[in-house]
PDB file of C-alpha atoms in Angstrom:
ATOM      1  CA  MET A  50     107.938 103.616 108.557  1.00 40.00           C
ATOM      2  CA  THR A  51     106.691 106.601 110.459  1.00 41.00           C
ATOM      3  CA  ASP A  52     103.731 107.271 112.713  1.00 50.00           C
ATOM      4  CA  LYS A  53     101.187 108.968 110.410  1.00 77.00           C
ATOM      5  CA  ALA A  54      97.465 108.902 109.750  1.00 90.00           C
ATOM      6  CA  PRO A  55      96.489 105.613 108.135  1.00 95.00           C
ATOM      7  CA  LYS A  56      96.281 105.490 104.366  1.00 97.00           C
ATOM      8  CA  ILE A  57      95.064 102.995 101.826  1.00 98.00           C
ATOM      9  CA  TRP A  58      97.396 101.907  99.031  1.00 98.00           C
ATOM     10  CA  VAL A  59      96.009 100.003  96.056  1.00 98.00           C
ATOM     11  CA  ASP A  60      98.057  97.780  93.768  1.00 97.00           C
ATOM     12  CA  ALA A  61      95.733  98.938  91.007  1.00 96.00           C
ATOM     13  CA  ASP A  62      96.992  97.130  87.903  1.00 90.00           C
ATOM     14  CA  ALA A  63      94.913  94.007  88.576  1.00 87.00           C
ATOM     15  CA  CYS A  64      92.368  95.396  91.028  1.00 95.00           C
ATOM     16  CA  PRO A  65      88.791  94.776  89.839  1.00 95.00           C
ATOM     17  CA  VAL A  66      86.825  97.921  88.918  1.00 95.00           C
ATOM     18  CA  VAL A  67      84.062  97.040  91.375  1.00 96.00           C
ATOM     19  CA  ILE A  68      86.633  97.029  94.211  1.00 97.00           C
ATOM     20  CA  LYS A  69      88.063 100.358  93.094  1.00 97.00           C
ATOM     21  CA  ASN A  70      84.545 101.814  93.196  1.00 97.00           C
ATOM     22  CA  ILE A  71      84.030 100.522  96.755  1.00 98.00           C
ATOM     23  CA  LEU A  72      87.359 102.068  97.724  1.00 98.00           C
ATOM     24  CA  PHE A  73      86.497 105.416  96.123  1.00 98.00           C
ATOM     25  CA  LYS A  74      83.266 105.665  98.120  1.00 97.00           C
ATOM     26  CA  ALA A  75      84.805 104.480 101.372  1.00 97.00           C
ATOM     27  CA  ALA A  76      87.812 106.795 101.141  1.00 97.00           C
ATOM     28  CA  THR A  77      85.626 109.843 100.605  1.00 96.00           C
ATOM     29  CA  ARG A  78      83.080 108.816 103.252  1.00 96.00           C
ATOM     30  CA  ALA A  79      85.730 108.031 105.896  1.00 96.00           C
ATOM     31  CA  GLU A  80      88.138 110.779 104.750  1.00 96.00           C
ATOM     32  CA  ILE A  81      91.066 108.389 104.342  1.00 96.00           C
ATOM     33  CA  GLU A  82      93.784 109.186 101.829  1.00 97.00           C
ATOM     34  CA  THR A  83      93.724 106.453  99.194  1.00 98.00           C
ATOM     35  CA  THR A  84      96.373 106.100  96.509  1.00 98.00           C
ATOM     36  CA  LEU A  85      96.120 103.836  93.488  1.00 98.00           C
ATOM     37  CA  VAL A  86      99.444 102.800  91.988  1.00 98.00           C
ATOM     38  CA  ALA A  87      99.667 101.295  88.492  1.00 96.00           C
ATOM     39  CA  ASN A  88     101.907 101.205  85.453  1.00 94.00           C
ATOM     40  CA  HIS A  89      99.103 102.208  83.115  1.00 93.00           C
ATOM     41  CA  SER A  90      96.948 105.322  83.158  1.00 93.00           C
ATOM     42  CA  MET A  91      93.628 105.331  84.989  1.00 94.00           C
ATOM     43  CA  THR A  92      91.152 107.888  86.178  1.00 93.00           C
ATOM     44  CA  VAL A  93      90.025 108.368  89.758  1.00 95.00           C
ATOM     45  CA  PRO A  94      87.066 110.479  90.865  1.00 96.00           C
ATOM     46  CA  ASN A  95      87.768 114.042  91.888  1.00 95.00           C
ATOM     47  CA  SER A  96      88.202 113.894  95.668  1.00 96.00           C
ATOM     48  CA  PRO A  97      90.774 115.316  98.063  1.00 97.00           C
ATOM     49  CA  TYR A  98      91.154 111.771  99.432  1.00 97.00           C
ATOM     50  CA  LEU A  99      91.922 110.022  96.145  1.00 98.00           C
ATOM     51  CA  GLN A 100      95.081 110.094  94.096  1.00 97.00           C
ATOM     52  CA  PHE A 101      96.727 108.069  91.374  1.00 98.00           C
ATOM     53  CA  ILE A 102     100.423 107.462  90.834  1.00 97.00           C
ATOM     54  CA  GLN A 103     101.494 106.071  87.487  1.00 97.00           C
ATOM     55  CA  VAL A 104     104.840 104.302  87.602  1.00 96.00           C
ATOM     56  CA  GLN A 105     106.968 103.265  84.668  1.00 94.00           C
ATOM     57  CA  GLN A 106     106.630  99.800  83.159  1.00 90.00           C
ATOM     58  CA  GLY A 107     108.774  97.175  84.774  1.00 84.00           C
ATOM     59  CA  PHE A 108     108.787  94.197  87.086  1.00 82.00           C
ATOM     60  CA  ASP A 109     107.468  95.107  90.569  1.00 88.00           C
ATOM     61  CA  VAL A 110     107.824  98.884  90.045  1.00 93.00           C
ATOM     62  CA  ALA A 111     104.368  99.594  91.523  1.00 94.00           C
ATOM     63  CA  ASP A 112     104.935  97.067  94.319  1.00 94.00           C
ATOM     64  CA  ASN A 113     108.270  98.637  95.241  1.00 94.00           C
ATOM     65  CA  LEU A 114     106.752 102.113  95.435  1.00 97.00           C
ATOM     66  CA  ILE A 115     104.008 100.857  97.750  1.00 97.00           C
ATOM     67  CA  VAL A 116     106.503  99.081 100.019  1.00 96.00           C
ATOM     68  CA  GLN A 117     108.718 102.181 100.179  1.00 96.00           C
ATOM     69  CA  ARG A 118     105.825 104.462 101.148  1.00 96.00           C
ATOM     70  CA  ALA A 119     103.696 102.168 103.311  1.00 95.00           C
ATOM     71  CA  ASN A 120     103.270 102.864 107.006  1.00 93.00           C
ATOM     72  CA  ALA A 121     102.535 100.300 109.709  1.00 93.00           C
ATOM     73  CA  HIS A 122      99.027 101.770 110.102  1.00 93.00           C
ATOM     74  CA  ASP A 123      98.222 101.531 106.389  1.00 97.00           C
ATOM     75  CA  LEU A 124      96.032  99.144 104.448  1.00 98.00           C
ATOM     76  CA  ILE A 125      97.344  97.725 101.180  1.00 98.00           C
ATOM     77  CA  ILE A 126      94.942  96.169  98.675  1.00 98.00           C
ATOM     78  CA  THR A 127      96.685  93.593  96.502  1.00 96.00           C
ATOM     79  CA  GLN A 128      96.342  90.186  94.879  1.00 91.00           C
ATOM     80  CA  ASP A 129     100.132  89.925  94.685  1.00 91.00           C
ATOM     81  CA  ILE A 130     101.282  87.391  97.300  1.00 90.00           C
ATOM     82  CA  PRO A 131     104.963  88.494  97.387  1.00 91.00           C
ATOM     83  CA  LEU A 132     103.859  92.123  97.852  1.00 93.00           C
ATOM     84  CA  ALA A 133     101.465  91.044 100.609  1.00 94.00           C
ATOM     85  CA  ALA A 134     104.346  89.187 102.311  1.00 93.00           C
ATOM     86  CA  GLU A 135     106.455  92.353 102.306  1.00 93.00           C
ATOM     87  CA  ILE A 136     103.543  94.381 103.673  1.00 95.00           C
ATOM     88  CA  VAL A 137     102.899  91.887 106.473  1.00 94.00           C
ATOM     89  CA  GLU A 138     106.602  91.973 107.321  1.00 93.00           C
ATOM     90  CA  LEU A 139     106.412  95.771 107.567  1.00 93.00           C
ATOM     91  CA  GLY A 140     103.545  95.479 110.033  1.00 93.00           C
ATOM     92  CA  ALA A 141     100.887  96.970 107.763  1.00 94.00           C
ATOM     93  CA  THR A 142      97.609  95.286 106.816  1.00 95.00           C
ATOM     94  CA  ALA A 143      97.302  93.511 103.474  1.00 96.00           C
ATOM     95  CA  LEU A 144      93.898  92.623 102.060  1.00 97.00           C
ATOM     96  CA  ASN A 145      93.043  91.017  98.748  1.00 95.00           C
ATOM     97  CA  PRO A 146      90.062  92.068  96.586  1.00 96.00           C
ATOM     98  CA  ARG A 147      88.096  89.045  97.817  1.00 96.00           C
ATOM     99  CA  GLY A 148      88.258  90.317 101.389  1.00 96.00           C
ATOM    100  CA  GLU A 149      90.913  87.881 102.617  1.00 94.00           C
ATOM    101  CA  ARG A 150      93.448  89.361 104.992  1.00 95.00           C
ATOM    102  CA  TYR A 151      97.051  88.273 104.681  1.00 94.00           C
ATOM    103  CA  THR A 152      98.670  87.739 108.095  1.00 92.00           C
ATOM    104  CA  ALA A 153     101.926  86.514 109.559  1.00 86.00           C
ATOM    105  CA  ALA A 154     100.096  83.249 110.272  1.00 84.00           C
ATOM    106  CA  ASN A 155      98.969  82.583 106.687  1.00 82.00           C
ATOM    107  CA  ILE A 156     101.364  84.381 104.344  1.00 78.00           C
ATOM    108  CA  LYS A 157     104.063  81.678 104.248  1.00 80.00           C
ATOM    109  CA  ALA A 158     101.528  79.036 103.253  1.00 69.00           C
ATOM    110  CA  ARG A 159     100.194  81.383 100.555  1.00 76.00           C
ATOM    111  CA  LEU A 160     103.699  81.982  99.210  1.00 71.00           C
ATOM    112  CA  ASN A 161     104.429  78.255  99.184  1.00 67.00           C
ATOM    113  CA  MET A 162     101.176  77.493  97.330  1.00 71.00           C
ATOM    114  CA  ARG A 163     101.860  80.286  94.833  1.00 64.00           C
ATOM    115  CA  ASP A 164     105.365  78.936  94.175  1.00 66.00           C
ATOM    116  CA  PHE A 165     104.057  75.374  93.858  1.00 63.00           C
ATOM    117  CA  MET A 166     101.378  76.431  91.341  1.00 65.00           C
ATOM    118  CA  GLU A 167     103.954  78.448  89.395  1.00 76.00           C
ATOM    119  CA  THR A 168     106.195  75.362  89.227  1.00 73.00           C
ATOM    120  CA  LEU A 169     103.293  73.270  87.929  1.00 66.00           C
ATOM    121  CA  ARG A 170     102.425  75.865  85.264  1.00 69.00           C
ATOM    122  CA  SER A 171     106.044  76.181  84.135  1.00 74.00           C
ATOM    123  CA  SER A 172     106.204  72.401  83.690  1.00 75.00           C
ATOM    124  CA  GLY A 173     103.144  72.485  81.436  1.00 73.00           C
ATOM    125  CA  VAL A 174     100.431  71.424  83.870  1.00 71.00           C
ATOM    126  CA  GLN A 175      97.133  73.228  83.301  1.00 71.00           C
ATOM    127  CA  THR A 176      96.170  74.634  86.704  1.00 66.00           C
ATOM    128  CA  GLY A 177      93.331  76.966  85.736  1.00 67.00           C
ATOM    129  CA  GLY A 178      92.927  80.385  87.211  1.00 65.00           C
ATOM    130  CA  PRO A 179      91.134  81.762  90.202  1.00 70.00           C
ATOM    131  CA  ALA A 180      87.361  81.463  90.447  1.00 78.00           C
ATOM    132  CA  ALA A 181      85.389  84.250  88.799  1.00 85.00           C
ATOM    133  CA  PHE A 182      84.921  87.319  90.977  1.00 88.00           C
ATOM    134  CA  ASN A 183      81.355  87.352  92.338  1.00 93.00           C
ATOM    135  CA  ASP A 184      78.946  89.266  94.592  1.00 95.00           C
ATOM    136  CA  GLN A 185      80.016  87.276  97.644  1.00 96.00           C
ATOM    137  CA  ASP A 186      83.629  88.373  97.039  1.00 95.00           C
ATOM    138  CA  LYS A 187      82.466  91.981  96.686  1.00 96.00           C
ATOM    139  CA  ARG A 188      80.551  91.797  99.997  1.00 97.00           C
ATOM    140  CA  ALA A 189      83.468  90.113 101.777  1.00 97.00           C
ATOM    141  CA  PHE A 190      85.804  92.862 100.605  1.00 98.00           C
ATOM    142  CA  ALA A 191      83.410  95.657 101.594  1.00 98.00           C
ATOM    143  CA  ASN A 192      82.969  94.101 105.056  1.00 98.00           C
ATOM    144  CA  ALA A 193      86.722  93.663 105.601  1.00 97.00           C
ATOM    145  CA  LEU A 194      87.343  97.246 104.469  1.00 98.00           C
ATOM    146  CA  ASP A 195      84.643  98.584 106.797  1.00 97.00           C
ATOM    147  CA  GLN A 196      86.136  96.623 109.712  1.00 97.00           C
ATOM    148  CA  TRP A 197      89.575  98.112 109.040  1.00 97.00           C
ATOM    149  CA  ILE A 198      88.173 101.647 108.758  1.00 97.00           C
ATOM    150  CA  THR A 199      86.164 101.246 111.978  1.00 96.00           C
ATOM    151  CA  ARG A 200      89.258  99.967 113.814  1.00 94.00           C
ATOM    152  CA  GLN A 201      91.286 102.938 112.577  1.00 93.00           C
ATOM    153  CA  GLN A 202      88.599 105.411 113.619  1.00 91.00           C
ATOM    154  CA  ARG A 203      88.387 103.862 117.114  1.00 90.00           C
ATOM    155  CA  GLN A 204      92.162 104.055 117.503  1.00 87.00           C
ATOM    156  CA  ALA A 205      92.174 107.702 116.402  1.00 85.00           C
ATOM    157  CA  ARG A 206      89.583 108.573 119.083  1.00 83.00           C
ATOM    158  CA  SER A 207      91.475 106.824 121.878  1.00 78.00           C
TER     159      SER A 207
END
């Protein structure tokens, strides 16, 4: 990883539209390069700060591209726990669409819980899915994003 201006990377395949819209506005307002990565086509607003990279279909292709290009100063938006673990290991910031930050202190527990739930599901236990995305999640994400942007702007001025 190199020392560059911070960027935002979005694991866009499963990112809620409302979160993408928050990111589009924030990227343009704060003038932060934001790249959405997905294996299916999507449209982003016309802005010099927004871009989309479509990767080929395949297991973890988008995740691998993000890990290869991420910088320690970057923010990665993802719901994917293994991707978040790699990002944390690289020293970058990982945030999920509900505004929860993945850290070195919590990522191992998240991975263990994910693996445990996957084991239950594969043995036929009905585990249900995550709670429906709501306005509180949207606000939590917007607040966490604003905090990250503010921190980056302060660091750039110092």
